[in-house]
CSV table of C-alpha atoms and ligand atoms in Angstrom, one decimal:
chain,number,residue,atom,x,y,z
A,1068,MET,CA,0.2,-0.2,0.0
A,1069,ASN,CA,1.4,3.2,-0.9
A,1070,THR,CA,1.9,5.7,2.1
A,1071,PRO,CA,-0.2,8.9,1.4
A,1072,GLU,CA,2.2,12.2,0.8
A,1073,ILE,CA,1.3,14.7,3.8
A,1074,LYS,CA,1.7,18.0,2.5
A,1075,PRO,CA,3.2,20.9,4.8
A,1076,ALA,CA,0.2,22.8,5.8
A,1077,PRO,CA,0.1,26.5,4.6
A,1078,LYS,CA,0.8,29.1,6.5
A,1079,VAL,CA,-0.9,32.3,6.8
A,1080,GLY,CA,0.8,35.4,8.4
A,1081,PHE,CA,-2.0,37.8,10.6
A,1082,VAL,CA,-1.2,41.7,11.4
A,1083,SER,CA,-4.6,42.6,13.4
A,1084,LEU,CA,-5.1,46.4,13.9
A,1085,GLY,CA,-8.0,48.1,15.1
A,1086,CYS,CA,-10.8,47.9,18.0
A,1087,PRO,CA,-12.5,44.8,19.3
A,1088,LYS,CA,-14.8,44.3,16.7
A,1089,ALA,CA,-11.8,44.1,14.4
A,1090,LEU,CA,-10.0,41.7,16.5
A,1091,VAL,CA,-13.3,39.6,16.3
A,1092,ASP,CA,-13.3,39.6,12.8
A,1093,SER,CA,-9.6,38.5,12.7
A,1094,GLU,CA,-10.5,35.6,15.5
A,1095,ARG,CA,-13.1,34.5,13.2
A,1096,ILE,CA,-11.0,34.4,10.0
A,1097,ILE,CA,-8.2,32.5,11.9
A,1098,THR,CA,-10.7,30.3,13.0
A,1099,LYS,CA,-11.9,29.6,10.1
A,1100,LEU,CA,-8.3,29.0,8.4
A,1101,ARG,CA,-7.4,26.6,11.0
A,1102,ALA,CA,-10.3,24.7,11.0
A,1103,GLU,CA,-9.2,24.2,7.4
A,1104,GLY,CA,-6.0,22.9,8.2
A,1105,TYR,CA,-3.7,26.4,7.8
A,1106,GLU,CA,-1.0,27.5,10.2
A,1107,LEU,CA,-0.5,30.8,11.4
A,1108,SER,CA,3.1,31.8,10.7
A,1109,ALA,CA,5.1,34.0,13.3
A,1110,ASP,CA,7.0,36.3,10.9
A,1111,TYR,CA,6.4,37.3,7.8
A,1112,GLN,CA,9.0,35.2,5.8
A,1113,GLY,CA,7.5,32.0,7.0
A,1114,ALA,CA,4.2,32.9,5.4
A,1115,ASP,CA,2.6,31.6,2.4
A,1116,VAL,CA,0.4,35.3,2.5
A,1117,VAL,CA,-0.1,37.8,4.7
A,1118,VAL,CA,-3.5,39.2,5.9
A,1119,VAL,CA,-3.5,42.7,7.0
A,1120,ASN,CA,-6.9,43.8,8.9
A,1121,THR,CA,-6.9,47.1,8.9
A,1122,CYS,CA,-8.4,50.1,11.2
A,1123,GLY,CA,-10.1,53.3,8.9
A,1124,PHE,CA,-11.9,54.8,11.7
A,1125,LEU,CA,-9.2,58.0,12.4
A,1126,ASP,CA,-6.4,59.3,10.3
A,1127,SER,CA,-3.9,58.5,12.0
A,1128,ALA,CA,-5.2,54.8,12.1
A,1129,LYS,CA,-5.8,54.7,8.5
A,1130,GLN,CA,-2.0,55.7,8.0
A,1131,GLU,CA,-1.2,52.8,10.5
A,1132,SER,CA,-2.8,50.7,8.4
A,1133,LEU,CA,-1.3,51.7,5.2
A,1134,ASP,CA,2.2,51.7,6.6
A,1135,ALA,CA,1.2,47.7,8.0
A,1136,ILE,CA,0.0,46.8,4.4
A,1137,GLY,CA,3.4,48.3,2.8
A,1138,GLU,CA,5.6,46.5,5.4
A,1139,ALA,CA,3.8,43.2,4.7
A,1140,LEU,CA,4.6,44.1,0.7
A,1141,ASN,CA,7.9,44.5,1.5
A,1142,LYS,CA,8.7,41.5,4.0
A,1143,ASN,CA,6.5,39.0,2.4
A,1144,GLY,CA,5.1,40.2,-1.1
A,1145,LYS,CA,2.1,38.3,-1.3
A,1146,VAL,CA,-0.9,40.7,0.9
A,1147,ILE,CA,-4.4,40.9,1.2
A,1148,VAL,CA,-6.1,43.6,3.2
A,1149,THR,CA,-9.4,43.4,5.1
A,1150,GLY,CA,-11.3,45.5,7.7
A,1151,CYS,CA,-12.4,48.8,8.2
A,1152,LEU,CA,-9.9,50.7,5.5
A,1153,GLY,CA,-10.9,48.0,3.1
A,1154,VAL,CA,-14.1,50.0,2.0
A,1155,ASP,CA,-11.6,53.0,0.6
A,1156,GLU,CA,-10.0,49.9,-1.9
A,1157,GLU,CA,-9.3,53.1,-4.4
A,1158,ARG,CA,-6.6,54.8,-1.4
A,1159,ILE,CA,-5.1,51.4,-0.7
A,1160,ARG,CA,-4.6,50.5,-4.1
A,1161,ALA,CA,-3.1,54.0,-5.5
A,1162,GLU,CA,-0.6,53.7,-2.5
A,1163,HIS,CA,0.2,50.3,-2.6
A,1164,PRO,CA,-0.6,48.6,-6.3
A,1165,GLY,CA,0.7,45.3,-5.2
A,1166,VAL,CA,-2.2,44.1,-2.8
A,1167,LEU,CA,-3.7,40.9,-3.9
A,1168,ALA,CA,-7.0,41.7,-2.8
A,1169,VAL,CA,-8.8,44.1,-0.7
A,1170,THR,CA,-12.0,43.4,1.3
A,1171,GLY,CA,-14.1,44.8,3.9
A,1172,PRO,CA,-15.2,44.7,7.2
A,1173,HIS,CA,-16.9,41.7,8.3
A,1174,GLN,CA,-16.3,39.8,5.0
A,1175,TYR,CA,-14.7,36.7,6.8
A,1176,GLU,CA,-15.9,34.4,3.9
A,1177,ARG,CA,-14.5,36.4,1.0
A,1178,VAL,CA,-11.2,37.0,3.0
A,1179,VAL,CA,-10.7,33.1,3.2
A,1180,THR,CA,-11.8,32.8,-0.2
A,1181,GLU,CA,-9.1,35.4,-1.3
A,1182,ILE,CA,-6.8,33.2,0.8
A,1183,HIS,CA,-7.9,29.6,-1.0
A,1184,ASN,CA,-6.8,31.6,-4.3
A,1185,VAL,CA,-3.5,32.2,-3.2
A,1186,VAL,CA,-2.9,29.0,-1.4
A,1187,PRO,CA,-5.7,26.2,-1.2
A,1188,PRO,CA,-5.9,24.5,2.3
A,1189,ALA,CA,-4.1,21.4,2.2
A,1190,HIS,CA,-6.8,18.8,3.0
A,1191,ASP,CA,-5.9,15.9,4.7
A,1192,PRO,CA,-8.6,13.2,5.1
A,1193,PHE,CA,-6.4,11.0,7.6
A,1194,GLN,CA,-6.2,14.1,10.2
A,1195,ASP,CA,-9.3,16.2,9.5
A,1196,LEU,CA,-12.4,15.7,11.3
A,1197,VAL,CA,-14.4,17.4,8.4
A,1198,PRO,CA,-14.7,15.8,5.2
A,1199,PRO,CA,-14.1,18.4,2.6
A,1200,GLU,CA,-17.4,18.7,1.5
A,1201,GLY,CA,-18.5,19.8,4.9
A,1202,ILE,CA,-21.0,18.2,7.5
A,1203,ARG,CA,-24.7,17.5,6.1
A,1204,LEU,CA,-27.9,16.7,7.4
A,1205,THR,CA,-29.4,15.9,4.2
A,1206,PRO,CA,-29.6,12.1,2.7
A,1207,ARG,CA,-25.8,11.7,0.8
A,1208,HIS,CA,-27.7,12.6,-2.7
A,1209,TYR,CA,-28.6,15.9,-2.4
A,1210,ALA,CA,-27.7,18.8,-0.8
A,1211,TYR,CA,-28.5,22.7,-0.4
A,1212,LEU,CA,-26.3,25.1,-1.2
A,1213,LYS,CA,-26.5,28.4,-0.2
A,1214,ILE,CA,-25.5,31.3,-2.1
A,1215,SER,CA,-26.3,34.3,0.0
A,1216,GLU,CA,-27.3,35.2,3.0
A,1217,GLY,CA,-29.8,38.3,3.8
A,1218,CYS,CA,-32.1,40.4,1.9
A,1219,ASN,CA,-32.5,43.8,0.2
A,1220,ASN,CA,-36.1,43.9,0.5
A,1221,THR,CA,-38.5,44.9,3.0
A,1222,CYS,CA,-41.5,42.6,3.0
A,1223,ALA,CA,-44.0,43.4,5.8
A,1224,PHE,CA,-44.5,40.6,6.9
A,1225,CYS,CA,-40.8,39.4,7.3
A,1226,ILE,CA,-38.3,40.0,9.9
A,1227,ILE,CA,-35.5,38.2,7.9
A,1228,PRO,CA,-33.3,41.7,7.1
A,1229,SER,CA,-33.6,42.9,10.5
A,1230,MET,CA,-32.2,39.5,11.8
A,1231,ARG,CA,-30.0,38.7,8.9
A,1232,GLY,CA,-29.3,41.8,7.4
A,1233,LYS,CA,-28.7,43.0,3.7
A,1234,LEU,CA,-27.7,40.8,0.9
A,1235,ALA,CA,-24.6,39.4,1.1
A,1236,SER,CA,-23.3,37.2,-1.7
A,1237,ARG,CA,-20.8,34.4,-1.6
A,1238,PRO,CA,-18.5,35.2,-4.5
A,1239,ALA,CA,-19.4,32.7,-7.0
A,1240,GLY,CA,-15.6,30.9,-7.2
A,1241,ASP,CA,-16.2,29.9,-3.6
A,1242,VAL,CA,-20.3,28.6,-4.2
A,1243,MET,CA,-18.7,26.6,-7.4
A,1244,ARG,CA,-15.9,25.0,-4.9
A,1245,GLU,CA,-18.5,24.1,-2.5
A,1246,ALA,CA,-20.6,22.5,-5.2
A,1247,GLU,CA,-17.7,20.6,-6.7
A,1248,ARG,CA,-17.0,18.9,-3.2
A,1249,LEU,CA,-20.5,17.9,-2.9
A,1250,VAL,CA,-20.5,16.3,-6.1
A,1251,THR,CA,-17.2,14.4,-5.5
A,1252,ALA,CA,-18.7,13.2,-2.4
A,1253,GLY,CA,-21.9,11.8,-4.3
A,1254,VAL,CA,-24.3,14.3,-4.6
A,1255,ARG,CA,-26.5,14.2,-7.2
A,1256,GLU,CA,-28.9,17.3,-7.2
A,1257,LEU,CA,-28.1,20.7,-5.8
A,1258,LEU,CA,-30.7,23.0,-4.5
A,1259,VAL,CA,-29.7,26.4,-4.7
A,1260,ILE,CA,-31.1,28.4,-2.1
A,1261,SER,CA,-31.0,32.1,-0.5
A,1262,GLN,CA,-33.5,34.8,0.5
A,1263,ASP,CA,-33.9,36.3,-2.7
A,1264,THR,CA,-31.5,33.8,-5.2
A,1265,SER,CA,-32.6,36.6,-8.5
A,1266,ALA,CA,-30.2,39.2,-6.8
A,1267,TYR,CA,-27.6,37.2,-6.2
A,1268,GLY,CA,-24.3,39.5,-6.9
A,1269,LEU,CA,-25.8,42.5,-6.3
A,1270,ASP,CA,-24.1,43.4,-3.4
A,1271,LEU,CA,-21.0,42.4,-4.8
A,1272,LYS,CA,-21.7,44.6,-8.1
A,1273,TYR,CA,-21.6,41.3,-10.0
A,1274,ALA,CA,-17.6,40.9,-9.3
A,1275,ASP,CA,-15.6,38.2,-11.2
A,1276,SER,CA,-14.4,35.3,-9.0
A,1277,ASP,CA,-11.5,33.1,-9.4
A,1278,TRP,CA,-12.8,29.5,-10.5
A,1279,ASN,CA,-10.2,26.9,-11.7
A,1280,GLY,CA,-8.4,30.0,-13.4
A,1281,THR,CA,-11.3,31.2,-15.3
A,1282,ALA,CA,-13.2,34.6,-14.1
A,1283,LEU,CA,-16.7,33.7,-12.9
A,1284,LYS,CA,-19.2,36.9,-12.5
A,1285,THR,CA,-21.0,36.4,-9.2
A,1286,ARG,CA,-24.3,36.9,-11.2
A,1287,PHE,CA,-27.8,34.8,-11.1
A,1288,PHE,CA,-27.5,33.6,-15.0
A,1289,ASN,CA,-23.5,33.0,-14.6
A,1290,LEU,CA,-23.6,31.1,-11.3
A,1291,THR,CA,-26.3,28.8,-12.9
A,1292,LYS,CA,-24.9,28.0,-16.1
A,1293,ALA,CA,-21.3,27.3,-14.2
A,1294,LEU,CA,-23.4,24.9,-11.7
A,1295,GLY,CA,-25.3,23.1,-14.7
A,1296,SER,CA,-21.8,22.1,-15.9
A,1297,LEU,CA,-20.8,19.6,-13.2
A,1298,GLY,CA,-23.5,17.1,-14.8
A,1299,VAL,CA,-26.0,16.8,-11.7
A,1300,TRP,CA,-29.6,17.9,-11.3
A,1301,VAL,CA,-29.4,21.8,-10.2
A,1302,ARG,CA,-32.6,23.2,-8.5
A,1303,LEU,CA,-33.5,26.8,-7.9
A,1304,HIS,CA,-35.2,28.0,-5.1
A,1305,TYR,CA,-36.4,31.6,-4.2
A,1306,VAL,CA,-36.3,33.2,-7.3
A,1307,TYR,CA,-38.1,36.1,-7.9
A,1308,PRO,CA,-39.1,37.0,-11.5
A,1309,TYR,CA,-37.0,40.1,-12.2
A,1310,PRO,CA,-36.2,40.6,-15.8
A,1311,HIS,CA,-33.3,38.7,-15.9
A,1312,VAL,CA,-34.6,35.6,-14.7
A,1313,ASP,CA,-35.8,35.2,-18.5
A,1314,GLU,CA,-31.9,34.5,-19.2
A,1315,VAL,CA,-32.0,31.0,-17.4
A,1316,ILE,CA,-34.8,29.9,-19.0
A,1317,PRO,CA,-33.0,28.5,-21.9
A,1318,LEU,CA,-30.4,26.7,-19.8
A,1319,MET,CA,-33.6,24.6,-18.5
A,1320,ALA,CA,-35.0,24.3,-22.1
A,1321,ASP,CA,-31.9,22.7,-23.0
A,1322,GLY,CA,-31.5,20.3,-20.0
A,1323,HIS,CA,-28.7,22.3,-18.6
A,1324,VAL,CA,-30.2,22.9,-15.5
A,1325,LEU,CA,-33.9,21.1,-14.1
A,1326,PRO,CA,-36.7,22.9,-15.6
A,1327,TYR,CA,-38.1,24.2,-12.1
A,1328,LEU,CA,-38.4,27.3,-10.2
A,1329,ASP,CA,-39.6,28.2,-7.0
A,1330,ILE,CA,-40.8,31.8,-7.0
A,1331,PRO,CA,-42.4,32.7,-3.4
A,1332,PHE,CA,-45.6,35.2,-5.0
A,1333,GLN,CA,-47.2,35.4,-2.0
A,1334,HIS,CA,-50.7,36.9,-3.5
A,1335,ALA,CA,-51.7,38.4,-6.5
A,1336,ALA,CA,-54.3,40.8,-5.9
A,1337,PRO,CA,-52.0,44.5,-6.5
A,1338,ASN,CA,-53.7,45.8,-3.0
A,1339,VAL,CA,-52.7,43.0,-0.9
A,1340,LEU,CA,-49.3,42.9,-2.9
A,1341,LYS,CA,-48.6,46.3,-2.4
A,1342,ALA,CA,-49.4,46.4,1.2
A,1343,MET,CA,-47.2,43.0,1.7
A,1344,ARG,CA,-44.3,45.8,0.0
A,1345,ARG,CA,-43.3,42.8,-2.3
A,1346,PRO,CA,-40.5,43.1,-4.5
A,1347,GLY,CA,-40.8,43.3,-8.6
A,1348,THR,CA,-44.1,43.7,-10.3
A,1349,GLN,CA,-46.8,41.3,-10.4
A,1350,ALA,CA,-49.0,43.1,-13.2
A,1351,LYS,CA,-47.2,41.1,-16.2
A,1352,THR,CA,-46.4,38.0,-14.3
A,1353,LEU,CA,-48.4,35.7,-16.2
A,1354,ALA,CA,-47.6,37.0,-19.7
A,1355,ARG,CA,-44.2,36.3,-18.4
A,1356,ILE,CA,-44.7,32.5,-17.5
A,1357,GLU,CA,-46.5,32.2,-20.3
A,1358,GLY,CA,-43.4,33.2,-22.2
A,1359,TRP,CA,-41.2,31.1,-20.0
A,1360,ARG,CA,-43.5,28.0,-20.9
A,1361,ALA,CA,-43.4,28.6,-24.7
A,1362,LEU,CA,-39.2,28.6,-24.5
A,1363,CYS,CA,-39.7,25.8,-21.9
A,1364,PRO,CA,-43.0,23.6,-22.1
A,1365,ASP,CA,-41.7,21.4,-19.1
A,1366,LEU,CA,-41.0,23.8,-16.7
A,1367,ALA,CA,-42.3,23.4,-13.4
A,1368,ILE,CA,-43.2,26.3,-10.9
A,1369,ARG,CA,-43.8,25.9,-7.6
A,1370,SER,CA,-45.0,29.1,-5.3
A,1371,SER,CA,-46.3,30.1,-1.7
A,1372,PHE,CA,-49.1,31.9,-0.6
A,1373,ILE,CA,-50.2,34.0,2.4
A,1374,VAL,CA,-53.9,33.9,2.9
A,1375,GLY,CA,-55.6,36.3,5.2
A,1376,PHE,CA,-52.8,39.3,5.2
A,1377,PRO,CA,-54.1,42.5,6.6
A,1378,GLY,CA,-56.5,44.3,4.7
A,1379,GLU,CA,-57.0,41.2,2.1
A,1380,THR,CA,-61.0,41.2,1.1
A,1381,GLU,CA,-62.8,38.9,-0.4
A,1382,GLU,CA,-62.5,40.7,-3.5
A,1383,ASP,CA,-58.5,40.1,-3.4
A,1384,PHE,CA,-58.7,36.5,-2.7
A,1385,GLN,CA,-61.0,35.5,-5.6
A,1386,ILE,CA,-58.1,37.7,-7.7
A,1387,LEU,CA,-55.7,35.6,-6.3
A,1388,LEU,CA,-58.1,32.0,-7.3
A,1389,ASP,CA,-58.4,33.2,-10.6
A,1390,TRP,CA,-54.7,34.0,-11.4
A,1391,LEU,CA,-54.0,30.4,-9.9
A,1392,ARG,CA,-56.6,28.5,-12.1
A,1393,GLU,CA,-55.1,31.0,-15.2
A,1394,ALA,CA,-51.2,30.4,-14.2
A,1395,LYS,CA,-51.7,26.6,-13.3
A,1396,LEU,CA,-48.6,26.6,-11.0
A,1397,THR,CA,-47.2,23.1,-10.6
A,1398,ARG,CA,-46.7,23.2,-6.6
A,1399,VAL,CA,-48.4,25.3,-4.4
A,1400,GLY,CA,-47.7,26.0,-0.5
A,1401,CYS,CA,-50.1,28.0,1.5
A,1402,PHE,CA,-49.6,30.1,4.8
A,1403,LYS,CA,-52.2,31.4,7.3
A,1404,TYR,CA,-51.0,35.1,8.0
A,1405,GLU,CA,-49.8,35.5,11.5
A,1406,ASP,CA,-48.1,38.3,13.2
A,1407,VAL,CA,-44.6,38.0,13.9
A,1408,ALA,CA,-42.8,39.8,16.7
A,1409,GLY,CA,-41.1,42.7,15.1
A,1410,ALA,CA,-42.8,43.0,11.5
A,1411,ALA,CA,-44.2,45.6,9.9
A,1412,SER,CA,-47.6,44.0,9.0
A,1413,ASN,CA,-48.3,43.7,13.0
A,1414,ALA,CA,-49.3,47.7,12.7
A,1415,LEU,CA,-51.6,47.2,9.6
A,1416,GLU,CA,-55.3,48.0,9.8
A,1417,GLY,CA,-58.0,45.3,8.9
A,1418,HIS,CA,-56.5,41.7,10.6
A,1419,VAL,CA,-58.5,39.1,8.8
A,1420,PRO,CA,-60.6,37.0,11.3
A,1421,GLN,CA,-59.4,33.5,11.9
A,1422,GLU,CA,-62.1,31.6,10.6
A,1423,VAL,CA,-62.1,33.8,7.5
A,1424,LYS,CA,-58.3,32.6,7.4
A,1425,ASP,CA,-59.4,29.1,7.7
A,1426,GLU,CA,-62.1,29.1,5.1
A,1427,ARG,CA,-59.9,31.2,2.8
A,1428,PHE,CA,-56.9,28.7,2.9
A,1429,ALA,CA,-59.4,25.4,2.3
A,1430,ARG,CA,-60.6,27.3,-0.5
A,1431,LEU,CA,-57.3,27.8,-2.2
A,1432,MET,CA,-56.1,24.3,-1.2
A,1433,GLU,CA,-59.1,23.1,-3.2
A,1434,THR,CA,-58.7,25.4,-6.3
A,1435,GLN,CA,-55.0,24.1,-6.8
A,1436,LYS,CA,-55.8,20.5,-5.8
A,1437,GLN,CA,-57.9,20.4,-9.0
A,1438,VAL,CA,-55.3,22.4,-10.9
A,1439,SER,CA,-52.5,20.1,-9.4
A,1440,ALA,CA,-55.1,16.9,-10.6
A,1441,GLU,CA,-55.1,18.0,-14.3
A,1442,LEU,CA,-51.6,18.8,-14.5
A,1443,LEU,CA,-50.3,15.4,-13.1
A,1444,THR,CA,-53.1,13.5,-15.4
A,1445,SER,CA,-51.7,14.9,-18.4
A,1446,ARG,CA,-48.2,13.2,-17.2
A,1447,VAL,CA,-49.7,9.7,-17.7
A,1448,GLY,CA,-47.7,7.6,-20.6
A,1449,ARG,CA,-44.9,10.0,-20.5
A,1450,GLU,CA,-41.3,8.7,-19.9
A,1451,ILE,CA,-39.1,10.5,-17.2
A,1452,GLU,CA,-36.0,10.4,-15.5
A,1453,VAL,CA,-36.2,10.2,-11.9
A,1454,LEU,CA,-34.2,10.2,-8.5
A,1455,VAL,CA,-34.7,7.6,-5.7
A,1456,ASP,CA,-34.9,9.2,-2.5
A,1457,ASP,CA,-36.3,6.1,-0.3
A,1458,VAL,CA,-36.7,2.6,-0.8
A,1459,ASP,CA,-39.2,0.6,1.2
A,1460,GLU,CA,-40.6,-2.9,1.3
A,1461,GLU,CA,-43.4,-1.6,-1.2
A,1462,GLY,CA,-40.6,-0.3,-3.3
A,1463,ALA,CA,-38.8,3.1,-4.5
A,1464,ILE,CA,-40.0,6.5,-3.3
A,1465,ALA,CA,-38.8,9.2,-6.2
A,1466,ARG,CA,-38.6,12.3,-7.6
A,1467,SER,CA,-38.8,13.6,-10.7
A,1468,SER,CA,-37.3,17.3,-12.2
A,1469,TRP,CA,-40.7,18.8,-11.1
A,1470,ASP,CA,-40.5,18.4,-7.6
A,1471,ALA,CA,-38.2,19.2,-4.8
A,1472,PRO,CA,-37.6,17.1,-1.5
A,1473,GLU,CA,-39.7,17.5,1.4
A,1474,ILE,CA,-42.1,20.1,-0.2
A,1475,ASP,CA,-43.4,18.7,-3.5
A,1476,GLY,CA,-44.5,15.5,-4.9
A,1477,CYS,CA,-43.2,12.1,-5.2
A,1478,VAL,CA,-42.9,9.4,-7.8
A,1479,TYR,CA,-43.9,5.9,-6.8
A,1480,ILE,CA,-42.1,2.9,-8.1
A,1481,ASN,CA,-44.1,-0.2,-6.3
A,1482,GLY,CA,-42.2,-3.5,-6.8
A,1483,GLU,CA,-38.7,-2.0,-6.8
A,1484,SER,CA,-37.4,-2.7,-3.5
A,1485,GLU,CA,-33.8,-3.2,-5.3
A,1486,LEU,CA,-33.1,0.1,-5.8
A,1487,SER,CA,-31.4,2.5,-3.8
A,1488,PRO,CA,-31.4,6.2,-2.5
A,1489,GLY,CA,-29.5,8.3,-5.1
A,1490,ASP,CA,-30.1,6.0,-8.1
A,1491,MET,CA,-31.2,7.8,-11.1
A,1492,LEU,CA,-33.6,5.9,-13.9
A,1493,ASN,CA,-36.4,6.8,-16.6
A,1494,VAL,CA,-39.5,5.6,-15.4
A,1495,ARG,CA,-43.0,5.3,-17.7
A,1496,ILE,CA,-46.0,7.1,-15.6
A,1497,GLU,CA,-48.9,4.9,-15.3
A,1498,HIS,CA,-51.3,6.5,-12.8
A,1499,ALA,CA,-51.4,10.2,-11.1
A,1500,ASP,CA,-53.6,11.4,-8.1
A,1501,GLU,CA,-53.6,15.3,-7.3
A,1502,TYR,CA,-49.9,15.0,-6.3
A,1503,ASP,CA,-48.0,12.2,-7.1
A,1504,LEU,CA,-46.9,10.0,-9.9
A,1505,TRP,CA,-46.5,6.2,-10.0
A,1506,GLY,CA,-44.3,4.7,-12.8
A,1507,VAL,CA,-42.6,1.4,-14.1
A,1508,PRO,CA,-39.0,1.5,-15.0
A,1509,VAL,CA,-37.6,1.4,-18.4
A,1510,SER,CA,-34.0,1.6,-18.0
A,1511,SER,CA,-31.8,2.4,-15.3
A,1512,ARG,CA,-28.6,4.6,-14.9
A,1513,THR,CA,-27.3,4.0,-11.5
B,2727,SF4,S1,-39.8,37.9,2.1
B,2727,SF4,FE1,-38.3,37.0,1.5
B,2727,SF4,S2,-37.8,38.8,-0.3
B,2727,SF4,FE2,-39.7,39.7,1.3
B,2727,SF4,S3,-37.9,40.8,2.6
B,2727,SF4,FE3,-38.4,38.6,3.4
B,2727,SF4,S4,-36.5,37.5,2.9
B,2727,SF4,FE4,-36.8,39.4,1.8
């Protein structure tokens, strides 16, 4: 047996200036680096790269930071700047054009990504407790891929922006490296999540990010395309129908990514959408959906709705039901409005009585049940590819491209107990009810 080659751990030099908040930032960065197997270097000469965490509070602190960057450049040459002075990239680059990257305060992940670009982590499976793909709570064959945190919208019923802050996107190269690790570990379906997937990259001004030596834009379309090149199912969640979403539909029509969009519409009546302060304009949404289906007839659209939002009248609710009948969405989830501590909608007038909410919920679900039954019946006789999630004594429980795990429907393959979770095969659909399909195998691709 060959002895595995143990590579020396890469070393990072760290200069931390400024206040306790900057110190905490440094600690977080260092903790992450240590967990990835990096070592700290006590001097400039022994470091593979030097991070200077700067302060930008007073002029004297700015000068001290600039001097520290200069010293690190002279003594080592490979320098990444982070911290408060990072917001003034122009000044740093004017004085020190040789710095490799400049990031701002609290951008731990970006700093780590920039360090990866200069000196990649040396993962040692014999020593590391954490596998390279990280620790996951999902089954081995699918994984959630978080591309950003926070949200720039101010929906009246939502407290996420106040809890998680404004949109903070992960650089596209960083997301791709995680996706590659997951695929190498056996993942066959990547579920892209965030609070607002279509806004991805806006905060980073869609900046280029290194991925295998190429410049990949931190942008919804570019990331979707790159993920589609990994050869696994890619499913997009929490997409708002901004105009640029149109660009990914051809990728779906070509089979590059799954023909699936999870768009939380929440309502259809203009009054309610306005009171909800929802992003995007709903006015032409039906026409947009029609256009998408013309390009990609197999497109599945899943959405969620809130009934009984403060001020919702019976007329508003009827608009929503009519819209649902016309839009013929593939999958629909529904919530009865509830106050959430800290949400702006709590203060709105016209709170809807609970029994009205219950009754509207039941009517919405009944309406969608009919839409769903019609849609699923139209799939009987078709041959489709499925991914097996579970197997029991009755057979296999799988999903098609139209169904996300946990929230959508299933394809039951009765009598096929020899299959395993993660298997992919083609089935012919023989039966449908309101929510699920039943099929028989026609070929397998495990
Ligand atoms: S509902 Fe979604 S889009 Fe609206 S503020 Fe909350 S996270 Fe943002």
